Amino acid sequence: MNAWVYAYRGQEVENRHRISLAIHGPEGLLAYAGNPGLWTYMRSSAKPFQALALFLTGTVERFGITEEEVALATASHDGTPRHVAVASGFLAKLGLGPEALVCGVHPPSSREARKALEEAGQSPTPLHHNCSGKHAGMLAVSLALGASPEGYETPDHPVQVLNRKTLRELSGVEPLLAIDGCSVPTFSLPLSRAARAFYLLAAPERALEAYREPLRKVQQIMRRHPELVAGPGSIDTLLMERLPVVAKRGADGYYGLALLESPHGPLGIALKVEDGSAQAQEVAVVALLRLLGLDPGPTPWDQPERRNYRGLQVGYLKAHLELTWV
């Protein structure tokens, strides 16, 4: 069946955002909408699986990495002072500074943090980048493997080879590679196979033995520190605070969910807004959770209003999801 998010202006549909998604359950593919075989890049939704390397390689034990630092390695964070402090402390344990990060620089996503920097006359650093924790984690794994941290972002570096192997073994297919916005490899998988990986994050006992404990630890750490995974008011943080889920947003309309509990048992979900709309992504995710019997309570993404530059309401967004059950 088809799934859409409609953007209304007045009472007429102005834009249509097509959704493809796959839901993996205990017996395999459980339900889908659109094209569950769609190959598409996971973007930052892959971060929970990239963070597994911290446990697979003994990096956590070697450097005494804290739960907060592991959480930041899974994060697309808002660049608040707390996020920056955790990232800075993480690097300090490795004997490195912000200049070691190759993610680039952008202003904090947090409006308050951005305003505070501007008022202080300061410029953002790589620590403010939403991927700084992931990059710190990759540097740590590089050192634990005895590899040079130089070039850790290149596809043939040992840390990236390990990450590709992890996604291959959890999804069951060889991922395609491209370069993400933060300069490290990003992985393309069919939605149905990415959903399988998220299912194993929800139910680690079903994974290959080597991945069971790392998956369990990443799952628990993300749920214990949701504010570090994103930030106050963000969809990832809100969903993990209210529901038994691991929620991880990716760029350009991608979203991954591990549902630890649902009326259908543990589930893994991979969702893509095909035109990349971030606003439609949030509306679709909340509507899908409600459809599956998980109620997050009131959220900003339930039929959100569209407003013009004067603040006048000119329309709204609404999801229309129909699932095909296998």
XYZ file of N, CA and C in Angstrom, residues 103 105 158 201 215 266:
18
model
N 35.119 16.142 10.552
C 33.702 16.300 10.231
C 33.374 17.665 9.665
N 32.793 21.937 10.226
C 32.244 22.847 11.232
C 30.892 23.371 10.757
N 40.896 0.738 8.559
C 40.379 -0.412 9.324
C 39.073 -0.142 10.064
N 18.746 -4.682 16.939
C 18.997 -3.709 18.003
C 17.888 -3.785 19.058
N 25.174 -4.941 20.977
C 23.856 -4.401 20.636
C 23.066 -4.066 21.900
N 8.939 -7.317 19.486
C 10.028 -6.419 19.084
C 10.006 -6.198 17.570
